[in-house]
Each structure stands twice: as structure tokens, then as C-alpha cells.
PDB file of C-alpha atoms in Angstrom:
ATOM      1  CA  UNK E 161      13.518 -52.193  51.230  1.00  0.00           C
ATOM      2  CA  UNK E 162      11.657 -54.608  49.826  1.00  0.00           C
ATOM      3  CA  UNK E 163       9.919 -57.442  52.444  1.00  0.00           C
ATOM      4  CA  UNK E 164      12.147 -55.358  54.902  1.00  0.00           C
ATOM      5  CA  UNK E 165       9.206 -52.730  54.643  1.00  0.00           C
ATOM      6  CA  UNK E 166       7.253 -51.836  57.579  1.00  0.00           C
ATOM      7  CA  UNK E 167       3.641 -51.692  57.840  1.00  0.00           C
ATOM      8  CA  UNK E 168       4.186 -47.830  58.437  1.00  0.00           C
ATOM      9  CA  UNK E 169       6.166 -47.561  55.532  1.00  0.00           C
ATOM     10  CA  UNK E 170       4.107 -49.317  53.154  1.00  0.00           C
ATOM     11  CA  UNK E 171       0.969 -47.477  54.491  1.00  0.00           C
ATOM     12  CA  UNK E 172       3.013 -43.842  53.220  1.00  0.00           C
ATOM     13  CA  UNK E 173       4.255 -45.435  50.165  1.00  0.00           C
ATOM     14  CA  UNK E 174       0.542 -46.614  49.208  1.00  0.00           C
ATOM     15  CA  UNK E 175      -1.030 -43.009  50.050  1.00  0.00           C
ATOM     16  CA  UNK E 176       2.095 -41.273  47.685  1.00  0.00           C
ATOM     17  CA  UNK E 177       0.801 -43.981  45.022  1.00  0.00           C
ATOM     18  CA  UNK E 178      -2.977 -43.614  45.618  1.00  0.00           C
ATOM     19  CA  UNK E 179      -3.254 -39.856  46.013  1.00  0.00           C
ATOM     20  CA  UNK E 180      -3.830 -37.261  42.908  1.00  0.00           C
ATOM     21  CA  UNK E 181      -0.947 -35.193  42.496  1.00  0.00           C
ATOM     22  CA  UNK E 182      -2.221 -32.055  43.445  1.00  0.00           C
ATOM     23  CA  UNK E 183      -3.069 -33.639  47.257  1.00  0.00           C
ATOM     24  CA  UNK E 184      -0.044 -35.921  47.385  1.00  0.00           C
ATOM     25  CA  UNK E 185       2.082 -33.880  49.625  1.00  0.00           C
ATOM     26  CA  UNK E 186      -0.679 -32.936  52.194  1.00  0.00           C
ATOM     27  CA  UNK E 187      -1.288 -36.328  52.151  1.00  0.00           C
ATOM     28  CA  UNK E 188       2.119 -37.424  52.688  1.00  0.00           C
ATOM     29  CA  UNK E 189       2.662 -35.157  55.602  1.00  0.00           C
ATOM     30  CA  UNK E 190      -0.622 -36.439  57.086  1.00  0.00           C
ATOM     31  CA  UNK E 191      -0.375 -40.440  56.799  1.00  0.00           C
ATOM     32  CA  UNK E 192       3.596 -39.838  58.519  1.00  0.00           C
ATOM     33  CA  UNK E 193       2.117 -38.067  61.050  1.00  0.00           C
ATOM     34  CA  UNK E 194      -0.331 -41.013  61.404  1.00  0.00           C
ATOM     35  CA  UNK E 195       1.758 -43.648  60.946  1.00  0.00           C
ATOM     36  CA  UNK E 196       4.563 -42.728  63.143  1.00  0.00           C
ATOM     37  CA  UNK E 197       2.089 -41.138  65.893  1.00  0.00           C
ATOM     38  CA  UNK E 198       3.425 -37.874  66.163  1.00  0.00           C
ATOM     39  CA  UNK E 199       2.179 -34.429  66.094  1.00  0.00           C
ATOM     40  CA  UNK E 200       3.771 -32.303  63.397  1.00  0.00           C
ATOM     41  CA  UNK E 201       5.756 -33.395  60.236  1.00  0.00           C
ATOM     42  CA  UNK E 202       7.374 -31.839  57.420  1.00  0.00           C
ATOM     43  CA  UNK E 203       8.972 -32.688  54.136  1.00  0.00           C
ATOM     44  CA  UNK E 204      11.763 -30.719  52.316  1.00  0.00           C
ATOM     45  CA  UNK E 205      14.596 -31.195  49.713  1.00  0.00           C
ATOM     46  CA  UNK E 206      17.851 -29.955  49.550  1.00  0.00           C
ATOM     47  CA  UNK E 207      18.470 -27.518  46.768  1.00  0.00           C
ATOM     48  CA  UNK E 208      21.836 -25.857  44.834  1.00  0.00           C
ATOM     49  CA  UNK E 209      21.459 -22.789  47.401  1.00  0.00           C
ATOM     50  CA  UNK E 210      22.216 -22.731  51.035  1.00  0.00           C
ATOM     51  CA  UNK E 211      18.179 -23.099  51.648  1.00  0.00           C
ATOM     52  CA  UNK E 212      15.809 -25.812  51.713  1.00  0.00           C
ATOM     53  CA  UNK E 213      12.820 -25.969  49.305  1.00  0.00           C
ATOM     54  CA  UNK E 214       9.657 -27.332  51.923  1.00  0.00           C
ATOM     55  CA  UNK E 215       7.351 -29.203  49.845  1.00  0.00           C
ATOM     56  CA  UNK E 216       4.937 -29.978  52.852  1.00  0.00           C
ATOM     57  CA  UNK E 217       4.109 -29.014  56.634  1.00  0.00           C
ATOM     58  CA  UNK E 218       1.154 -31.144  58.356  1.00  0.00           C
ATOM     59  CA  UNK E 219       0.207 -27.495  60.162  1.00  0.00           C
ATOM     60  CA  UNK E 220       0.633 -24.432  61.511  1.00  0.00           C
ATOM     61  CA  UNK E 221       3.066 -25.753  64.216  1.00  0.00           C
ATOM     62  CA  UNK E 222       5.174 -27.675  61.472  1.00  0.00           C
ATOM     63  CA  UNK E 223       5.482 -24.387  59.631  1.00  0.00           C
ATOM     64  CA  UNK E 224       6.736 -22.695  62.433  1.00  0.00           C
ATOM     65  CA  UNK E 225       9.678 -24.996  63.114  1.00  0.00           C
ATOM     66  CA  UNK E 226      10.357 -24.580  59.049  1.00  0.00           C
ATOM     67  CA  UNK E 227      10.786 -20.958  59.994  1.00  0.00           C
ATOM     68  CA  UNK E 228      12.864 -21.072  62.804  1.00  0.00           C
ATOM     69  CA  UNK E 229      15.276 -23.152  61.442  1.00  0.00           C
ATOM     70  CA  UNK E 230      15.562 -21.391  58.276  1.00  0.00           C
ATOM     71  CA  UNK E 231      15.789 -17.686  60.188  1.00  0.00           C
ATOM     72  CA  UNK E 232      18.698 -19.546  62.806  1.00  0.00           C
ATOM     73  CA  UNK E 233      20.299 -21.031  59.831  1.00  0.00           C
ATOM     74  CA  UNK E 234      20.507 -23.624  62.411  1.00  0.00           C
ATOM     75  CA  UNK E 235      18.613 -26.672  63.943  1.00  0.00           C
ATOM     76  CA  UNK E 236      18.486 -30.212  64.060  1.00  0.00           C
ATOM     77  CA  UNK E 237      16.477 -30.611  60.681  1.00  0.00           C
ATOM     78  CA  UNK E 238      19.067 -28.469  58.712  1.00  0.00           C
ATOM     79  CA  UNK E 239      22.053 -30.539  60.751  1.00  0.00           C
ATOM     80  CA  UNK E 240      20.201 -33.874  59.534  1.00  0.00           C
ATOM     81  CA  UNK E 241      20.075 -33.242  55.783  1.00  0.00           C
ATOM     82  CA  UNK E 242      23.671 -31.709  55.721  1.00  0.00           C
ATOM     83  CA  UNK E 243      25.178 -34.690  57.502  1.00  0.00           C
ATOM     84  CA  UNK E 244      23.104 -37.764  56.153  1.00  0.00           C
ATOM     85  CA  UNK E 245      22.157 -38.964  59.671  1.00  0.00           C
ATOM     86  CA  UNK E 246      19.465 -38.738  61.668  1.00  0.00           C
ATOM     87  CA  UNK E 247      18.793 -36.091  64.280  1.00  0.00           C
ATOM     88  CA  UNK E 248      17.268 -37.060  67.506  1.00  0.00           C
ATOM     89  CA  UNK E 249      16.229 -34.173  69.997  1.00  0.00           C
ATOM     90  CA  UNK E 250      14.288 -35.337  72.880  1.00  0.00           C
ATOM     91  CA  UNK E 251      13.863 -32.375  74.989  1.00  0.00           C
ATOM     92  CA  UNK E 252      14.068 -28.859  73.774  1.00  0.00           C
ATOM     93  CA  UNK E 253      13.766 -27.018  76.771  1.00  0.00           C
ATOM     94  CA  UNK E 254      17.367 -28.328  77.549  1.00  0.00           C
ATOM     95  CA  UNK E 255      20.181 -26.317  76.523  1.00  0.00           C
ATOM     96  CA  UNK E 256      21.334 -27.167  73.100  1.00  0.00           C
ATOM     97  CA  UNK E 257      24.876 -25.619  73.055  1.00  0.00           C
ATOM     98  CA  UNK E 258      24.949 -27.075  69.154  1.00  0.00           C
ATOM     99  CA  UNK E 259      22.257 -24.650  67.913  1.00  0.00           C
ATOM    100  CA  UNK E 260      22.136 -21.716  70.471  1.00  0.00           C
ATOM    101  CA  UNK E 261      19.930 -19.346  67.870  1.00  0.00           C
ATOM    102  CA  UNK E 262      17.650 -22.524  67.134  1.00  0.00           C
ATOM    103  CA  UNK E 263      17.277 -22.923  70.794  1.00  0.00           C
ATOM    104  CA  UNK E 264      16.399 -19.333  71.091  1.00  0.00           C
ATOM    105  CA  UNK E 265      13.646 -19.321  68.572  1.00  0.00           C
ATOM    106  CA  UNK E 266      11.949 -22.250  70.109  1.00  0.00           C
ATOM    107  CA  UNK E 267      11.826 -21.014  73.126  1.00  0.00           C
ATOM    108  CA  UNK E 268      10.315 -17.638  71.981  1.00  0.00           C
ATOM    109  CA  UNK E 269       7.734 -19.506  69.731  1.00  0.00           C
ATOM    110  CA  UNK E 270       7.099 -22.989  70.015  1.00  0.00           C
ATOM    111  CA  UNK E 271       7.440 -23.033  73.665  1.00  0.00           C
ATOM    112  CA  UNK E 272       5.205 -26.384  73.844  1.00  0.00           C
ATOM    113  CA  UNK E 273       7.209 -28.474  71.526  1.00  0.00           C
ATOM    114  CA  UNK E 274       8.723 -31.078  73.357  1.00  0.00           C
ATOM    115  CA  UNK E 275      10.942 -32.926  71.123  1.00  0.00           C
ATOM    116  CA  UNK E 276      12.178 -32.769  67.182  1.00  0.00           C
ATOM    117  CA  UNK E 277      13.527 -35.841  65.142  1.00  0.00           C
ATOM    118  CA  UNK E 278      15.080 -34.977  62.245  1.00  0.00           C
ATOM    119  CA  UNK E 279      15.479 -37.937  59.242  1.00  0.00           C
ATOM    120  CA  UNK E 280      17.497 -37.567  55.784  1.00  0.00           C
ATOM    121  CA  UNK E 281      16.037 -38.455  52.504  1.00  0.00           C
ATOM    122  CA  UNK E 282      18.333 -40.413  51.347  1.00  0.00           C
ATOM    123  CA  UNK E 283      18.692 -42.561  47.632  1.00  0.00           C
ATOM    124  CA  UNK E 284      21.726 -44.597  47.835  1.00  0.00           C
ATOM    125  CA  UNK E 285      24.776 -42.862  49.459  1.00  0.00           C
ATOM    126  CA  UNK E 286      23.114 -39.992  48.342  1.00  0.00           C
ATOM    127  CA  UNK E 287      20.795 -37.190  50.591  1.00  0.00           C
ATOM    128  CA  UNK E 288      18.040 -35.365  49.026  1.00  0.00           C
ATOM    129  CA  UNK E 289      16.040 -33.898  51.948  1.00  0.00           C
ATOM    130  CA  UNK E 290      14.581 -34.074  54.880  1.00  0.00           C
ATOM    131  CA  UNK E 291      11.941 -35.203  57.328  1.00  0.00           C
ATOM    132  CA  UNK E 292      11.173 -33.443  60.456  1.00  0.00           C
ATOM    133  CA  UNK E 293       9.026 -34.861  62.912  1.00  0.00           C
ATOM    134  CA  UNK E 294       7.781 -32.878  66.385  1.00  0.00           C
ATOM    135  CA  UNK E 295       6.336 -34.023  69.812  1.00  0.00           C
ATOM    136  CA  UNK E 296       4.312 -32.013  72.424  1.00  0.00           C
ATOM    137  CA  UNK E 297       6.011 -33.896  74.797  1.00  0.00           C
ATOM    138  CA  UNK E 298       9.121 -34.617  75.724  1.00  0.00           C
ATOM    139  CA  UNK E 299      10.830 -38.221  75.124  1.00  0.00           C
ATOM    140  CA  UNK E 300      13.264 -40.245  72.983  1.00  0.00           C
ATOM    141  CA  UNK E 301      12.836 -43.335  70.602  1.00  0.00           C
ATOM    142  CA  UNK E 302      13.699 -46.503  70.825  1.00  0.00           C
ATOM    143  CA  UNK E 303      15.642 -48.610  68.150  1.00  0.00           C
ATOM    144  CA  UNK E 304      13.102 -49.819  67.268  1.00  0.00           C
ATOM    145  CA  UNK E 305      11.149 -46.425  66.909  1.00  0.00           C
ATOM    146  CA  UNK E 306      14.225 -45.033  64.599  1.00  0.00           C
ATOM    147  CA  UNK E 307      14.002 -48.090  62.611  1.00  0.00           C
ATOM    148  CA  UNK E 308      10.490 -47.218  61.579  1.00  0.00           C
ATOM    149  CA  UNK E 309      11.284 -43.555  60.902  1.00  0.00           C
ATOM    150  CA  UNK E 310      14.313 -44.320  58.610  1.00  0.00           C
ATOM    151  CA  UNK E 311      11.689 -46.971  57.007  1.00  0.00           C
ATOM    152  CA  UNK E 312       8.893 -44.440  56.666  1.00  0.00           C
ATOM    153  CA  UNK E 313      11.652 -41.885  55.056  1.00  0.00           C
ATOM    154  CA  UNK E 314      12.377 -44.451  52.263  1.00  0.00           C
ATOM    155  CA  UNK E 315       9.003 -44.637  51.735  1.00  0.00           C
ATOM    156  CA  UNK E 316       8.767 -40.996  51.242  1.00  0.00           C
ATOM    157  CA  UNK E 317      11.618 -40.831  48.959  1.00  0.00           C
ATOM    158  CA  UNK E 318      10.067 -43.706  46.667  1.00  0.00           C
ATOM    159  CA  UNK E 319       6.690 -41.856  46.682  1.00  0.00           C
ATOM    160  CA  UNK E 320       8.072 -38.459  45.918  1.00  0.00           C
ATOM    161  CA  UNK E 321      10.561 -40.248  42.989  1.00  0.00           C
ATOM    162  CA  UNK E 322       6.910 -41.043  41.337  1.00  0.00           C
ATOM    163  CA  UNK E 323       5.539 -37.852  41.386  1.00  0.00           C
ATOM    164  CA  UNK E 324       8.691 -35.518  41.131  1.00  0.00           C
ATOM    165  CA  UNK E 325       9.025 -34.373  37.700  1.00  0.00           C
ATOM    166  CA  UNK E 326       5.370 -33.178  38.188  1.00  0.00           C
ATOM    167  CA  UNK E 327       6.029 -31.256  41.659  1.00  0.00           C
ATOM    168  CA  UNK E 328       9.333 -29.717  39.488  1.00  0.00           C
ATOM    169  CA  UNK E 329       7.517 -28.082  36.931  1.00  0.00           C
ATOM    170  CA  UNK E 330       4.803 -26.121  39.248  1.00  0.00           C
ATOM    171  CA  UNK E 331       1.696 -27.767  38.669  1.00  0.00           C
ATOM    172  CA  UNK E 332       1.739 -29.367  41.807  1.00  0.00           C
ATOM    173  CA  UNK E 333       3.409 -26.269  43.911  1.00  0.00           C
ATOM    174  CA  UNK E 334       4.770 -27.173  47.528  1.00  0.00           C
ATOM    175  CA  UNK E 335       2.341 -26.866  50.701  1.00  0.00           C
ATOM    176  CA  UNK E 336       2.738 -24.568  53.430  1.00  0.00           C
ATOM    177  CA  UNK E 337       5.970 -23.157  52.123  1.00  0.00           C
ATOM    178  CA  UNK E 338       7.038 -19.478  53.441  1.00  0.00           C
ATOM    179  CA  UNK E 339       9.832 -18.955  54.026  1.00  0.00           C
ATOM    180  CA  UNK E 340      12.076 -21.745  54.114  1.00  0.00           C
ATOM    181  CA  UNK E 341      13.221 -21.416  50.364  1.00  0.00           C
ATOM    182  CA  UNK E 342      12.063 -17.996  49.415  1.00  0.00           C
ATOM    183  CA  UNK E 343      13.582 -16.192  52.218  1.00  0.00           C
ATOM    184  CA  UNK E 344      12.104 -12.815  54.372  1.00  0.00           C
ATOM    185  CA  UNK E 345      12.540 -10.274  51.686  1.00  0.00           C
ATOM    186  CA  UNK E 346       9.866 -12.848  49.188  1.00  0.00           C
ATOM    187  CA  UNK E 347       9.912 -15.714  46.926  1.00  0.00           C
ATOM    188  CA  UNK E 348      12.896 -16.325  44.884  1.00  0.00           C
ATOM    189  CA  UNK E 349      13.909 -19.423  42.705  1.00  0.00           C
ATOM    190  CA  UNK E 350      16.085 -22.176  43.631  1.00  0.00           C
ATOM    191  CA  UNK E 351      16.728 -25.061  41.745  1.00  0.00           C
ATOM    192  CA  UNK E 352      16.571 -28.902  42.744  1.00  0.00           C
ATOM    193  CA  UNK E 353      19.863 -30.352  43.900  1.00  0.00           C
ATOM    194  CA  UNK E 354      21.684 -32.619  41.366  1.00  0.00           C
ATOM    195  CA  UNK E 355      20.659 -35.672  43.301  1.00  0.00           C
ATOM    196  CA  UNK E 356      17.301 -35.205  42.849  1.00  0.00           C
ATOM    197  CA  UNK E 357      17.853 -34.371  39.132  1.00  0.00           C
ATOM    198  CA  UNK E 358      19.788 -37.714  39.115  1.00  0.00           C
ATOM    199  CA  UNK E 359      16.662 -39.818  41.008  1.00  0.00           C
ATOM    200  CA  UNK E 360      14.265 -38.265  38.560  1.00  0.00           C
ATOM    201  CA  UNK E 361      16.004 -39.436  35.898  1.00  0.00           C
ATOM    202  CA  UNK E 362      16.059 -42.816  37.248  1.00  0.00           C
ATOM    203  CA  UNK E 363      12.283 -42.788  38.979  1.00  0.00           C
ATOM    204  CA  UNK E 364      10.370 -45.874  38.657  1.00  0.00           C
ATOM    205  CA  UNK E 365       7.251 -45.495  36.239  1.00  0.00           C
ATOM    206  CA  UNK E 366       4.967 -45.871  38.998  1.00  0.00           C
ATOM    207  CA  UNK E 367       3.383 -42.364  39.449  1.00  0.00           C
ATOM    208  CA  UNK E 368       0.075 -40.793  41.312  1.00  0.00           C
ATOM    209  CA  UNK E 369      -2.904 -40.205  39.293  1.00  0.00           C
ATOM    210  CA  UNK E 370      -2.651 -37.205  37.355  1.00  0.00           C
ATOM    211  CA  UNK E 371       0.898 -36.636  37.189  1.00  0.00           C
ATOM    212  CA  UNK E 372       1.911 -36.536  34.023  1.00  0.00           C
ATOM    213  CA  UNK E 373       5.737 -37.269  32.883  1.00  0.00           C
ATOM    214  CA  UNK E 374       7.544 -34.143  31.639  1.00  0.00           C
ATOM    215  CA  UNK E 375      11.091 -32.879  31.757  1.00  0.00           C
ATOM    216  CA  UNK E 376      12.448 -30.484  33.732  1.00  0.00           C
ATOM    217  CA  UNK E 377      11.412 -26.909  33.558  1.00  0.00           C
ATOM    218  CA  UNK E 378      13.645 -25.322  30.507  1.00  0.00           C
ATOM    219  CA  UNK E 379      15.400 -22.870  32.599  1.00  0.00           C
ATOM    220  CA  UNK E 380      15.887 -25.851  35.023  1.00  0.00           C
ATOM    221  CA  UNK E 381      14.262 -23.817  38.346  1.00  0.00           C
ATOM    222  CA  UNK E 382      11.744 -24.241  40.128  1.00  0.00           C
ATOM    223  CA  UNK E 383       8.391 -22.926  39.895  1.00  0.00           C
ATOM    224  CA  UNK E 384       8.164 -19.380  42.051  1.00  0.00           C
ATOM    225  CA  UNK E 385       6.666 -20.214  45.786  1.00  0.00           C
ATOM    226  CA  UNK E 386       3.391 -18.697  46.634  1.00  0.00           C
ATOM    227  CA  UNK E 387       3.529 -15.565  48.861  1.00  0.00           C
ATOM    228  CA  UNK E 388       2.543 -15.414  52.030  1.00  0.00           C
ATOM    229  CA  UNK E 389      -1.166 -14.726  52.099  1.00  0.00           C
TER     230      UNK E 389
END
């Protein structure tokens, strides 16, 4: 992006820089929700299975869209990453014919979410994830708004490319994560897409305090998510 950069962006790209790598996705999730002045955000990557691995949700609320989606198999988040574009709900309590389970679940319980934008992380022609932002209240974004989320998202992607081979191997385990990878019946392992094993290989130097530069896991997975506590 270079002088392209937004002050938004390079705010999130400075925090995924500054942070240790333990706190790097909490803080991630917290300076986007900052920075783009919105109420819930979460982070996730695409993986070789049919589910999302969520590295990060800013709270309780965040979580909870995570978990609809991932029980609809449906929603604007999951349409985002799977078609490289962004995703731009601005009032859920319409009908939304594309995603009738989604639509469902929301109503049942997140009632008071207004409005979901969904963003791909992209490298290149290449998607590796997604970030989900929510509003209480209804409303849409200007061009200029989307501008600064699709900024913000490359910011996210150059931060994570820093730290990833350290959030790969498990010491750094993903935040707030469920369901959305490991499923209702428990955790099970799912392994990085090949894009992001392709960025890693590529990543810039530039890493987060403490986050040390080793391979891949041997059996190439990633680590097991926490249970539900």
C-alpha cells in the first residue's frame, strides 16, 4: 500500500508490529475495532477443510456471530472469504433471502446487531481469510468508509505475515475460538490453506517481539484449539 496507507491502517499495522506475540491477536481485534469505530470484530483464515480457523474475536458478541455462521454454514463473513469481495450488510433485521439459516440465527441470538461487513484477507490475487466487522445499529458505508476497511484488512494481513509461523506452531494459540474450526462434537485439527503456507514462506522479516522464526509444525496441522471452558 505503501504512502496509499491510511492512518487507520498504519495504526493496526504498528500495534501487529509493537505487540508481544502472545497479545498480538487480542490486540489486533481491539485497535480494528478502534480504528474503524465499530463494535465487534473478528479475524479468521481460511483453511484446507470446509471451516474457518478464528484466530481472534474482540468479545462475546463477536464470538457469537463466529458461531452462527459456522452452525448456518452460511453468512456474509463465510460468503466474503469464499468469493474475494467484500460483504456489506447494513440491516439484519431485513430479510436476507441469500442466507435464510444465517438470518435465522441472528434473529434468535444477536437480535441487537444491526449491521455486519464482511472483508477478505487477501495477498495478491490470492484470499486467506477474513474480517468481520458488526454494528449495533443499523447503516451502510460510504466509499470512502470501504476504502478504509479494505486498507485496515491489508494491514492485518501484513501484521499477521510477521507473526504467522509463530501463531502456526501453537505457542501463540487463537483467541476466542469455539467452534468455528473445531466444530460441536470438539476440537479437531485443520491445517492452514496453501496460501497462507505460500505468504509465510514469503513474510517479510519484520516480526512482533517474541516470535521466534520456525517452520511449520512437522505434521503440517495446526495446534489443537482450546475447549470450551
Amino acid at each position: 500500500m505503501g504512502a496509499r496507507r491510511s492512518t487507520a491502517a498504519q495504526t493496526v499495522l504498528n500495534v501487529a508490529r509493537s505487540s508481544p506475540c502472545p497479545e498480538v491477536l487480542r490486540a489486533l481485534c481491539r485497535t480494528v475495532c478502534e480504528a474503524l469505530s465499530v463494535d465487534g470484530a473478528t479475524l479468521s483464515l481460511l483453511t484446507d477443510t470446509p471451516s474457518r480457523q478464528l484466530l481472534c474475536a474482540s468479545d462475546a458478541t463477536a464470538l457469537c456471530l463466529e458461531e452462527v455462521q459456522f452452525t448456518a454454514a452460511e453468512g456474509p463473513c463465510i460468503t466474503a472469504a469464499a468469493e474475494g469481495t467484500p460483504v456489506l450488510v447494513e440491516d439484519l433485521r431485513e430479510d436476507l433471502g441469500r442466507w435464510p439459516f444465517f438470518s435465522a440465527g441472528m434473529n434468535e441470538r444477536l437480535p441487537d446487531v444491526g449491521a455486519v461487513y464482511a472483508f477478505p484477507l487477501s495477498l495478491g490475487d490470492e484470499t486467506l481469510g477474513s474480517m468481520d466487522l458488526l454494528r449495533h445499529d443499523r447503516g451502510g458505508l460510504d466509499d470512502r468508509a470501504v476504502r478504509e476497511c479494505r486498507h485496515v484488512a491489508d494491514a492485518v494481513v501484513e501484521g499477521l505475515l510477521s507473526t504467522l509461523t509463530e501463531l502456526l506452531t501453537g505457542s501463540a494459540p487463537p483467541v476466542g475460538n469455539r467452534r468455528t474450526s473445531s466444530g460441536p462434537t470438539g476440537p479437531r485439527r485443520t491445517r492452514p490453506s496453501g496460501s497462507w503456507q505460500r505468504a509465510s514462506a514469503s513474510a517479510s522479516p519484520t516480526r512482533s517481539p517474541g516470535c521466534a522464526r520456525r517452520p511449520f509444525a512437522a505434521d503440517g496441522h495446526w495446534p489443537r484449539s482450546p475447549r470450551p471452558s
